[in-house]
mmCIF file of C-alpha atoms and ligand atoms in Angstrom:
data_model
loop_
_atom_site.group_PDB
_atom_site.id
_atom_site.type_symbol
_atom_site.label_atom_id
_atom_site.label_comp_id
_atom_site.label_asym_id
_atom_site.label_seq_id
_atom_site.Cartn_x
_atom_site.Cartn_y
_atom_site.Cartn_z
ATOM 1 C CA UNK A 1 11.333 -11.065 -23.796
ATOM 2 C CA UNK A 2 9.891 -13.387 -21.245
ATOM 3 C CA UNK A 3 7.245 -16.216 -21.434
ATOM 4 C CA UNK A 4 4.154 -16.719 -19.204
ATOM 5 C CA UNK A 5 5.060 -19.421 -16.289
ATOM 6 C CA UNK A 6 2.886 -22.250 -17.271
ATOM 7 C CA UNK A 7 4.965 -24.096 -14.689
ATOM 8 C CA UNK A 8 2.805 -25.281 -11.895
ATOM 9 C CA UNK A 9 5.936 -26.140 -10.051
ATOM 10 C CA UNK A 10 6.419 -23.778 -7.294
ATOM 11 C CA UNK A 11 9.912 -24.150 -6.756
ATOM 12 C CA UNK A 12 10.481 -23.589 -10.823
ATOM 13 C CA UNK A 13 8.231 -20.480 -10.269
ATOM 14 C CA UNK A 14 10.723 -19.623 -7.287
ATOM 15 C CA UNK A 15 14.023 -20.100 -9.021
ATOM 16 C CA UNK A 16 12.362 -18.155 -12.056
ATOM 17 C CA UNK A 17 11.543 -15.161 -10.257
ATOM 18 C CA UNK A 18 14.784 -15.322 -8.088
ATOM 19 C CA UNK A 19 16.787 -15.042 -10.938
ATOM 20 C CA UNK A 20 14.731 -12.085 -12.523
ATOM 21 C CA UNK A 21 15.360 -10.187 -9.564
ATOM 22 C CA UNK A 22 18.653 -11.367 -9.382
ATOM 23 C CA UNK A 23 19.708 -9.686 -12.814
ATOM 24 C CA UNK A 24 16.988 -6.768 -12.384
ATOM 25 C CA UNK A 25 18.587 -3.093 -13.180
ATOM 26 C CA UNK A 26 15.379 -1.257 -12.614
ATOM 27 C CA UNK A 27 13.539 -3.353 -9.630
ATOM 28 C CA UNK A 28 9.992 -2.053 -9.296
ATOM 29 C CA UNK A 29 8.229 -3.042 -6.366
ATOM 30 C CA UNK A 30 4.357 -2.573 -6.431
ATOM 31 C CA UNK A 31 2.536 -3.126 -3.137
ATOM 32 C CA UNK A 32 -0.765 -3.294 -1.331
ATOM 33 C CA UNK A 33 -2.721 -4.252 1.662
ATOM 34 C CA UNK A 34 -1.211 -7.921 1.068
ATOM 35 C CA UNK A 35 2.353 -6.392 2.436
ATOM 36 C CA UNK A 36 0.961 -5.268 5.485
ATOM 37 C CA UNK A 37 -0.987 -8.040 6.417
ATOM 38 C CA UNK A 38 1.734 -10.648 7.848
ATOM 39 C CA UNK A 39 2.446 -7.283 9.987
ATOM 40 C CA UNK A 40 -1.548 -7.417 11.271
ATOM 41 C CA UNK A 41 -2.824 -4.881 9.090
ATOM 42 C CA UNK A 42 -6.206 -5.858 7.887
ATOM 43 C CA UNK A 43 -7.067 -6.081 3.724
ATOM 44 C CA UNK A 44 -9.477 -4.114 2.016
ATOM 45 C CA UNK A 45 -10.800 -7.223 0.577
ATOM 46 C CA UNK A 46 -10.449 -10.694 0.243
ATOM 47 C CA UNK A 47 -11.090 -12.311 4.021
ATOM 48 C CA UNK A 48 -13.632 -12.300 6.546
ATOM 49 C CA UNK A 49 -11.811 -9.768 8.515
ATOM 50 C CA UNK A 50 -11.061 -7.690 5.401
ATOM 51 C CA UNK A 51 -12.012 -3.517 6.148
ATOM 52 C CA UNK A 52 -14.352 -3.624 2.877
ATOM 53 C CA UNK A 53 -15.952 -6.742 4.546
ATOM 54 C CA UNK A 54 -16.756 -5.207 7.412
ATOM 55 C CA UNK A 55 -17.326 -1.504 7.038
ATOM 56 C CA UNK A 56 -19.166 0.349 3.892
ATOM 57 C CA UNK A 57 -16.509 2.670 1.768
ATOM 58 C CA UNK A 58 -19.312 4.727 1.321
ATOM 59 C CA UNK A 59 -19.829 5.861 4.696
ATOM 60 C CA UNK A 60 -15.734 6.317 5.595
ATOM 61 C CA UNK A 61 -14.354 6.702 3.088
ATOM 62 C CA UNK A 62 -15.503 9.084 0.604
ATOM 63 C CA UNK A 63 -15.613 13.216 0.755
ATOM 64 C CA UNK A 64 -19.702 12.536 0.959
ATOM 65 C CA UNK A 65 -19.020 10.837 4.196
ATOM 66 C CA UNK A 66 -16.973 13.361 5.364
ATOM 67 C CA UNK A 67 -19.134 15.852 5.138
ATOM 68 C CA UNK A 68 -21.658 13.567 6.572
ATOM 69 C CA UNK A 69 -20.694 12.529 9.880
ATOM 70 C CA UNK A 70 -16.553 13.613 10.475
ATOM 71 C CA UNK A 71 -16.948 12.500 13.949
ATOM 72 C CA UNK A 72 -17.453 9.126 12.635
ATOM 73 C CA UNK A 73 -14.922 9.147 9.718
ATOM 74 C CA UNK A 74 -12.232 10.372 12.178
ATOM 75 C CA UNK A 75 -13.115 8.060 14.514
ATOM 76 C CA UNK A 76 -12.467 5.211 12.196
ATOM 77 C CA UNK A 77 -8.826 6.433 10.919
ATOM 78 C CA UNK A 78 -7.679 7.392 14.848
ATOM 79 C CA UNK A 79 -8.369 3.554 15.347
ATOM 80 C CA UNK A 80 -6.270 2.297 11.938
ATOM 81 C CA UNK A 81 -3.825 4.294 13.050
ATOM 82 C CA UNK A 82 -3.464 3.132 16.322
ATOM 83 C CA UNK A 83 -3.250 -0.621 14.787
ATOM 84 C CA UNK A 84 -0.416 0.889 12.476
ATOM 85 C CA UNK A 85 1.679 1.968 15.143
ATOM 86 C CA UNK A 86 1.313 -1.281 17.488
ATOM 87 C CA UNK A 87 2.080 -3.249 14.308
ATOM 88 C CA UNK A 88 5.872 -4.633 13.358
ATOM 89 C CA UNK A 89 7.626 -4.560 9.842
ATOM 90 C CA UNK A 90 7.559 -8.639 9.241
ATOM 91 C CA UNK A 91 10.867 -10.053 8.079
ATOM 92 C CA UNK A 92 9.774 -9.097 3.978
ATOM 93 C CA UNK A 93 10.339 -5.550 4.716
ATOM 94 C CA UNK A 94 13.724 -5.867 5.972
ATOM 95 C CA UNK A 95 14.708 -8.190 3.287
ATOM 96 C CA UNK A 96 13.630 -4.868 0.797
ATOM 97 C CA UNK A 97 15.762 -3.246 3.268
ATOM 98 C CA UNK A 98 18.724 -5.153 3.224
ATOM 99 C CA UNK A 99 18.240 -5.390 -0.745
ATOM 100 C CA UNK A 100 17.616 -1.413 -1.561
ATOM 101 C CA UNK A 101 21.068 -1.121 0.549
ATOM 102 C CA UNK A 102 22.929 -3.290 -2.040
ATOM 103 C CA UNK A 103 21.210 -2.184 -4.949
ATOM 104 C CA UNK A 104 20.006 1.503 -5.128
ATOM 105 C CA UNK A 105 17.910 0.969 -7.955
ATOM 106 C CA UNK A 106 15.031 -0.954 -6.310
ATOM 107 C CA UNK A 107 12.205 1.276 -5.633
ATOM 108 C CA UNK A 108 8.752 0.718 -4.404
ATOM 109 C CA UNK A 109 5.179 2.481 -5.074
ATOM 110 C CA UNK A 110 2.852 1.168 -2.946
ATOM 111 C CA UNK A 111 -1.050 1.829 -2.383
ATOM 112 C CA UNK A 112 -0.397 1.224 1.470
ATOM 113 C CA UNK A 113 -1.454 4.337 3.844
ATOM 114 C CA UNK A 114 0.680 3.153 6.442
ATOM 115 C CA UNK A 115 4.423 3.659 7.551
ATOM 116 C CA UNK A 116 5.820 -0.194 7.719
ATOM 117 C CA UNK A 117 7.837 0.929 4.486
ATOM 118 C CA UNK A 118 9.450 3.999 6.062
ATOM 119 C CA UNK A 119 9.879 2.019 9.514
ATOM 120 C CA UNK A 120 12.900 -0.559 7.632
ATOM 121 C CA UNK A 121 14.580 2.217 6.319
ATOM 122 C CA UNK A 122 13.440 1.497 3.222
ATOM 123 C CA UNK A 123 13.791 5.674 1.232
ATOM 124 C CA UNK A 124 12.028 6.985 -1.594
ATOM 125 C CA UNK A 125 8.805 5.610 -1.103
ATOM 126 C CA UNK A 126 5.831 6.724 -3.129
ATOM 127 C CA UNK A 127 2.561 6.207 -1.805
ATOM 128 C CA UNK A 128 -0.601 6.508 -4.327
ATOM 129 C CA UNK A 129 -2.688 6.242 -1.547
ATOM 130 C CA UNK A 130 -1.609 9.047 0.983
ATOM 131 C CA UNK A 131 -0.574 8.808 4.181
ATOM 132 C CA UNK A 132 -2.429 7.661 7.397
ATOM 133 C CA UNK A 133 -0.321 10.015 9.418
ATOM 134 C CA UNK A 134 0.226 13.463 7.004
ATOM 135 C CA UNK A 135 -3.122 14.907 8.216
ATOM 136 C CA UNK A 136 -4.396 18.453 6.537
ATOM 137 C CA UNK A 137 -7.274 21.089 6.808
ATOM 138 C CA UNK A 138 -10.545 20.002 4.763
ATOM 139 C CA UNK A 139 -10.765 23.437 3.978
ATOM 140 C CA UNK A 140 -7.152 25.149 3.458
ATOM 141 C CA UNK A 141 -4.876 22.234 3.600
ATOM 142 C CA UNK A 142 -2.980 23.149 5.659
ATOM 143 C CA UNK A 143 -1.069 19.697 6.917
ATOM 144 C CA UNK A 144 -1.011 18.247 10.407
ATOM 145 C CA UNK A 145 1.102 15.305 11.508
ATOM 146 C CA UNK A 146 0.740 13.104 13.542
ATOM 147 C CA UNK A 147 -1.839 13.699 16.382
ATOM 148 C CA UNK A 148 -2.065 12.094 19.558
ATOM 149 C CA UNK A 149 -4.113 9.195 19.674
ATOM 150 C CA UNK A 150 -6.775 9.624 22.577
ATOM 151 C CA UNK A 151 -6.943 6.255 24.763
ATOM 152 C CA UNK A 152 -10.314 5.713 24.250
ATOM 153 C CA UNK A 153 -10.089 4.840 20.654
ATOM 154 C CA UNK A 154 -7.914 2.250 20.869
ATOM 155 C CA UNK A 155 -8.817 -1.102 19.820
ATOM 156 C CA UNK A 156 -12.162 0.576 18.919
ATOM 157 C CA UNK A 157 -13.583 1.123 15.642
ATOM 158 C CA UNK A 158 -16.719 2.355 16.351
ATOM 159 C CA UNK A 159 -15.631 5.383 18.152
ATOM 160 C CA UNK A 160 -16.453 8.782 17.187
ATOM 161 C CA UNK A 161 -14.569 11.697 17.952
ATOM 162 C CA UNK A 162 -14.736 15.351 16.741
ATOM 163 C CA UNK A 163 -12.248 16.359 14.393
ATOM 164 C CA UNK A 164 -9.357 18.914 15.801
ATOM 165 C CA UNK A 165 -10.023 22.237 14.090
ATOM 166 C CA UNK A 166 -7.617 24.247 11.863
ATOM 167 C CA UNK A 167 -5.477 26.505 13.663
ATOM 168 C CA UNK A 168 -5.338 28.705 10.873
ATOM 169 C CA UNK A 169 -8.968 28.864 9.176
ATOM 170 C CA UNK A 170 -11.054 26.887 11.659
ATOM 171 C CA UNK A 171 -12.094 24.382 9.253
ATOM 172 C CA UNK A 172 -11.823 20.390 10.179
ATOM 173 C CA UNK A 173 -8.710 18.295 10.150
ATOM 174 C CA UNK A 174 -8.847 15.378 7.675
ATOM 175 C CA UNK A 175 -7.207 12.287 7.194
ATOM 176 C CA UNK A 176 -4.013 12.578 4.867
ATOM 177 C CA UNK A 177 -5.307 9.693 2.263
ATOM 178 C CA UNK A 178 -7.153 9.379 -0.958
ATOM 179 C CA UNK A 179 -10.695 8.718 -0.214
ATOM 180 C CA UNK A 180 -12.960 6.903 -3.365
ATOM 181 C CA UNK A 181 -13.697 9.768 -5.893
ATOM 182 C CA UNK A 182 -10.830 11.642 -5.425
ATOM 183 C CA UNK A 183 -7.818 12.177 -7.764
ATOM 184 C CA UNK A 184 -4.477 10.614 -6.439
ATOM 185 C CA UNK A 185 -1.527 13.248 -5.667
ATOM 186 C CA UNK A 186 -0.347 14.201 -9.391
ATOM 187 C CA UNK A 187 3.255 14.114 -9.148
ATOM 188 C CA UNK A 188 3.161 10.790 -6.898
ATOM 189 C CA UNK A 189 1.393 9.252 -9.756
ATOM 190 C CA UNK A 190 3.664 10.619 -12.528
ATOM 191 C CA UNK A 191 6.812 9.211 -10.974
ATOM 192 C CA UNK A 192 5.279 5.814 -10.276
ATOM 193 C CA UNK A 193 3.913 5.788 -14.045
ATOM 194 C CA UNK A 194 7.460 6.908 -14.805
ATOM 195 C CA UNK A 195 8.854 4.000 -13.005
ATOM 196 C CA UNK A 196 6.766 1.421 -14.609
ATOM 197 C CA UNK A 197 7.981 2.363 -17.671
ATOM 198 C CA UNK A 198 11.956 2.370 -16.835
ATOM 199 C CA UNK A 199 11.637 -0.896 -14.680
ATOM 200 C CA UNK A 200 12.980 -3.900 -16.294
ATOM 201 C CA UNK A 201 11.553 -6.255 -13.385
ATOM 202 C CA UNK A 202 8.268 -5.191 -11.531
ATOM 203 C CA UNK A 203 7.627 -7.096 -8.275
ATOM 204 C CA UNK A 204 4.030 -7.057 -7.501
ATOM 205 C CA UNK A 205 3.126 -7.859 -4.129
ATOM 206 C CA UNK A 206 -0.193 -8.200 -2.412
ATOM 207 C CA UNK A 207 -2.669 -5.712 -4.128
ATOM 208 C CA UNK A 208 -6.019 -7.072 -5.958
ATOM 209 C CA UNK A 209 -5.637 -5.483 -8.846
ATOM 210 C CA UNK A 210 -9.129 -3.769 -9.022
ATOM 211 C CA UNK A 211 -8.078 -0.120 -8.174
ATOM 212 C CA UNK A 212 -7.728 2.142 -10.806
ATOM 213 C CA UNK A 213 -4.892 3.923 -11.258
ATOM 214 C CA UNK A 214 -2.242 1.856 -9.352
ATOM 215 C CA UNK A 215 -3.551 -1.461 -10.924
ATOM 216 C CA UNK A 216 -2.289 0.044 -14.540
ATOM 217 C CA UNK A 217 1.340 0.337 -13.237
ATOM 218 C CA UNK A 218 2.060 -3.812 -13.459
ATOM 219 C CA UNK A 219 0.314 -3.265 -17.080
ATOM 220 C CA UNK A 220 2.114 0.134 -18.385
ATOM 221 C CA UNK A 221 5.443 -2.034 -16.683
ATOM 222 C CA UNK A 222 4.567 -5.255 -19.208
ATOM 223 C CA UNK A 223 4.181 -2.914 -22.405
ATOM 224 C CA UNK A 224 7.239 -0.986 -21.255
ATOM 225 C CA UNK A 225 9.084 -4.591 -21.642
ATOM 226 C CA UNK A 226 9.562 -5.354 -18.177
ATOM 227 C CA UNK A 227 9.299 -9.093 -16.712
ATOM 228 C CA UNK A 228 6.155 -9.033 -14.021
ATOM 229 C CA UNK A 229 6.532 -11.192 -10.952
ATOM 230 C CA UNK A 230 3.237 -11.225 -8.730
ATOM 231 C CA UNK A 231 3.195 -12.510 -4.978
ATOM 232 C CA UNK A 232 -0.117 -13.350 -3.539
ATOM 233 C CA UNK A 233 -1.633 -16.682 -2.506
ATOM 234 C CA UNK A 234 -4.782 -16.242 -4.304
ATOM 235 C CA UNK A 235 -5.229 -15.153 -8.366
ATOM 236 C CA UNK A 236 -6.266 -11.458 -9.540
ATOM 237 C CA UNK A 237 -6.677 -9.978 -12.470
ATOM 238 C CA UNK A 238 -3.124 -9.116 -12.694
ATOM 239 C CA UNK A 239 -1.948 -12.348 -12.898
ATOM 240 C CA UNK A 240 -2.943 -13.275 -16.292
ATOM 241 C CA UNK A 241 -0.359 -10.355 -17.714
ATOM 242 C CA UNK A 242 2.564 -11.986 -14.644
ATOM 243 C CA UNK A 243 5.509 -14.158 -16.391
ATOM 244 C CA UNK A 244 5.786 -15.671 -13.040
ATOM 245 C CA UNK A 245 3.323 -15.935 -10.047
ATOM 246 C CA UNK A 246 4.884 -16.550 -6.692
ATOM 247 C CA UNK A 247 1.534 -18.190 -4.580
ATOM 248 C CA UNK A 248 2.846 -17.088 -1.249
ATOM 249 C CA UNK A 249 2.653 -14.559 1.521
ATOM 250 C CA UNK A 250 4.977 -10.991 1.038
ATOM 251 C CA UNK A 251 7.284 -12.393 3.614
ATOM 252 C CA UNK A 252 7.677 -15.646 2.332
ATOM 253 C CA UNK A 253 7.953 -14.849 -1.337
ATOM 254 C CA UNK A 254 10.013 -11.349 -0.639
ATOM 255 C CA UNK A 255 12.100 -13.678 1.771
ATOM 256 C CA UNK A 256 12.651 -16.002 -0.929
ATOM 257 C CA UNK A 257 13.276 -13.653 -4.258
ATOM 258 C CA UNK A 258 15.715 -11.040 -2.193
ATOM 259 C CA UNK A 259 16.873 -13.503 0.065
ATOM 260 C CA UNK A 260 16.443 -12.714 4.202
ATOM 261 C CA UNK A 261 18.251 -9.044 5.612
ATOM 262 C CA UNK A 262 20.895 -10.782 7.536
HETATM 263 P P1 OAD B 301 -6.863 -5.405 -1.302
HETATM 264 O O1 OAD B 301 -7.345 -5.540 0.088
HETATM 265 O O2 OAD B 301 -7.859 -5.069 -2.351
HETATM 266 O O3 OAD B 301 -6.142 -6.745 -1.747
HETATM 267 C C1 OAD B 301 -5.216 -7.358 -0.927
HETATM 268 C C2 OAD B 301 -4.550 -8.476 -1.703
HETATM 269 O O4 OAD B 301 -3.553 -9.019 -0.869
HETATM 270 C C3 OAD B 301 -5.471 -9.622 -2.112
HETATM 271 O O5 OAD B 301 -5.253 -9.937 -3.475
HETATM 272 C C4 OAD B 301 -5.032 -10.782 -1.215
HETATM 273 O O6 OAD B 301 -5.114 -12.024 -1.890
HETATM 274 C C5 OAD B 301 -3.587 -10.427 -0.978
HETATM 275 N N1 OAD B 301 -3.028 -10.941 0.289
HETATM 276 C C6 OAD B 301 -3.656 -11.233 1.451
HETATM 277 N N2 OAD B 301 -2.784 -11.650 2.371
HETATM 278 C C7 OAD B 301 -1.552 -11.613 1.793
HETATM 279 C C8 OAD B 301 -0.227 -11.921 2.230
HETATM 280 N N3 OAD B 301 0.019 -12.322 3.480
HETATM 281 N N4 OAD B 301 0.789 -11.763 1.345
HETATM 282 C C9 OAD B 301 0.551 -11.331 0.085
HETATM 283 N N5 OAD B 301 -0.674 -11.043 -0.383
HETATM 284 C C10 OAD B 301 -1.711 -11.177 0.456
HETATM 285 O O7 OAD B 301 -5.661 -4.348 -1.241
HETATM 286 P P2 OAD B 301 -5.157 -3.334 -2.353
HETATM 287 O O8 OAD B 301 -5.070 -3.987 -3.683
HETATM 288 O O9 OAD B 301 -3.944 -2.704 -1.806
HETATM 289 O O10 OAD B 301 -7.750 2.391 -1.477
HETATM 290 O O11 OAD B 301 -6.337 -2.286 -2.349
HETATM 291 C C11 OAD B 301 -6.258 -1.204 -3.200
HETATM 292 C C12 OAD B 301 -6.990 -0.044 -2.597
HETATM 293 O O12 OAD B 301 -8.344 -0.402 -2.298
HETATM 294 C C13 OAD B 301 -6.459 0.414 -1.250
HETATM 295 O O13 OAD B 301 -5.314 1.237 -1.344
HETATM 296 C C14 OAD B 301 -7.624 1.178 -0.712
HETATM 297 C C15 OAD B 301 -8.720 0.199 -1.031
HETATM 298 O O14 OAD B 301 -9.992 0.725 -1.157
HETATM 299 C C16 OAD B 301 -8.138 3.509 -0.887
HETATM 300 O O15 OAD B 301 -8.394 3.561 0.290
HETATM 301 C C17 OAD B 301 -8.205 4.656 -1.830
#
């Protein structure tokens, strides 16, 4: 059983959490935009220069708008993409690194589209979200990876460009991620739910908290038991169910829990 952290001492928060992760068996870590962000990726929400502050969901990022205007949808994920793969793991992803190779049992779910996970070494990743790069046919699904990403589009965000076709039914090639309205990949979610319940420590780091399913894993993790540790500089609604909340960046808090991958 574990008490809320009523401490506004960070460094009590710090040596809390460190030593909740220390004695973790089952280390869940739950992650968002926030990870990614150190690493240049923008948020969905929460700055100036967040994607949801800039660009309406409802015209990228939903089947409707698909259907609307693909050159414009496609457009818009070539040039994410393209910021993925010029972006570097910061120093919290190799410290999950370095700790998932002393301790097997850590394993993370994250909402995150992109690869920064997978580029550590880190294995076993689930992603709730999709993946930026596992492309498929609107139409039969069959699955496409990783296309060539035309120079033009770089830097851009405002580019449109025609979706490749389906070599096998001629329909349009879609982006392999979970667009507003749709269901999230079934078995994905039933490991990650599965998780949440066996986890005895569940390391939340850098979502918001206001997307539906993946916000319910820190919860099903607290009924299940488990200890929840958030890391984000600013309060969500997750942090009123955290025993401790770490107010720093991914790579400074993950740096400080897991200690650094050399
Ligand atoms: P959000 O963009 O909603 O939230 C990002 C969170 O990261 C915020 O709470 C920030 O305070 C926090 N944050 C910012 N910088 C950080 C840093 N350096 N270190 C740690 N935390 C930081 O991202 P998600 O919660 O992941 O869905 O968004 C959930 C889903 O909403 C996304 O997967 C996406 C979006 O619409 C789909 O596309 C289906």
């Amino acid at each position: 059983m574990t008490v809320q952290d009523a401490s506004p001492d960070p460094s009590a928060a710090l040596q809390r959490a460190t030593q909740y992760v220390r004695e973790a068996r089952n280390l869940l870590v739950l992650s968002g935009a926030g990870m990614s962000a150190e690493s240049g990726i923008a948020t969905f929400r929460g700055s100036q220069d967040s994607l949801w502050s800039q660009f309406d969901p409802a015209q990228l990022a939903t089947v409707a708008a698909w259907r609307a205007d693909p050159a414009l949808v496609w457009g818009w994920y070539l040039s994410r993409m393209d910021k993925v793969r010029r972006a570097e793991p910061h120093a919290g992803y190799h410290a999950l690194a370095a700790f998932q190779q002393r301790s097997p049992n850590l394993r993370i779910v994250t909402q995150n589209v992109d690869d920064l996970h997978e580029r550590v070494g880190l294995c076993d990743v689930i992603h709730l979200h999709g993946d930026l790069f596992a492309h498929r046919c609107s139409d039969c699904s069959y699955p496409y990876e990783q296309f060539e990403i035309a120079d033009q589009v770089a830097g851009s965000a405002n580019v449109r460009v025609e979706p490749l076709r389906c070599t096998q039914c001629g329909g349009q090639v879609r982006p392999g991620v979970v667009w507003f309205g749709e269901s999230l990949p079934k078995d994905a979610l039933a490991e990650a739910e599965t998780l949440a319940r066996a986890c005895d420590v569940a390391l939340v780091v850098g979502t918001s908290g206001m997307v539906y399913p993946a916000a319910a894993l820190p919860e099903i993790a607290k009924r299940s038991g488990a200890t929840v540790i958030e890391i984000n500089p600013d309060q969500t609604p997750l942090s009123a169910l955290a025993d401790v909340h770490l107010r720093m960046t991914a790579s400074e808090g993950l740096l400080a829990c897991l200690g650094s991958a050399g």
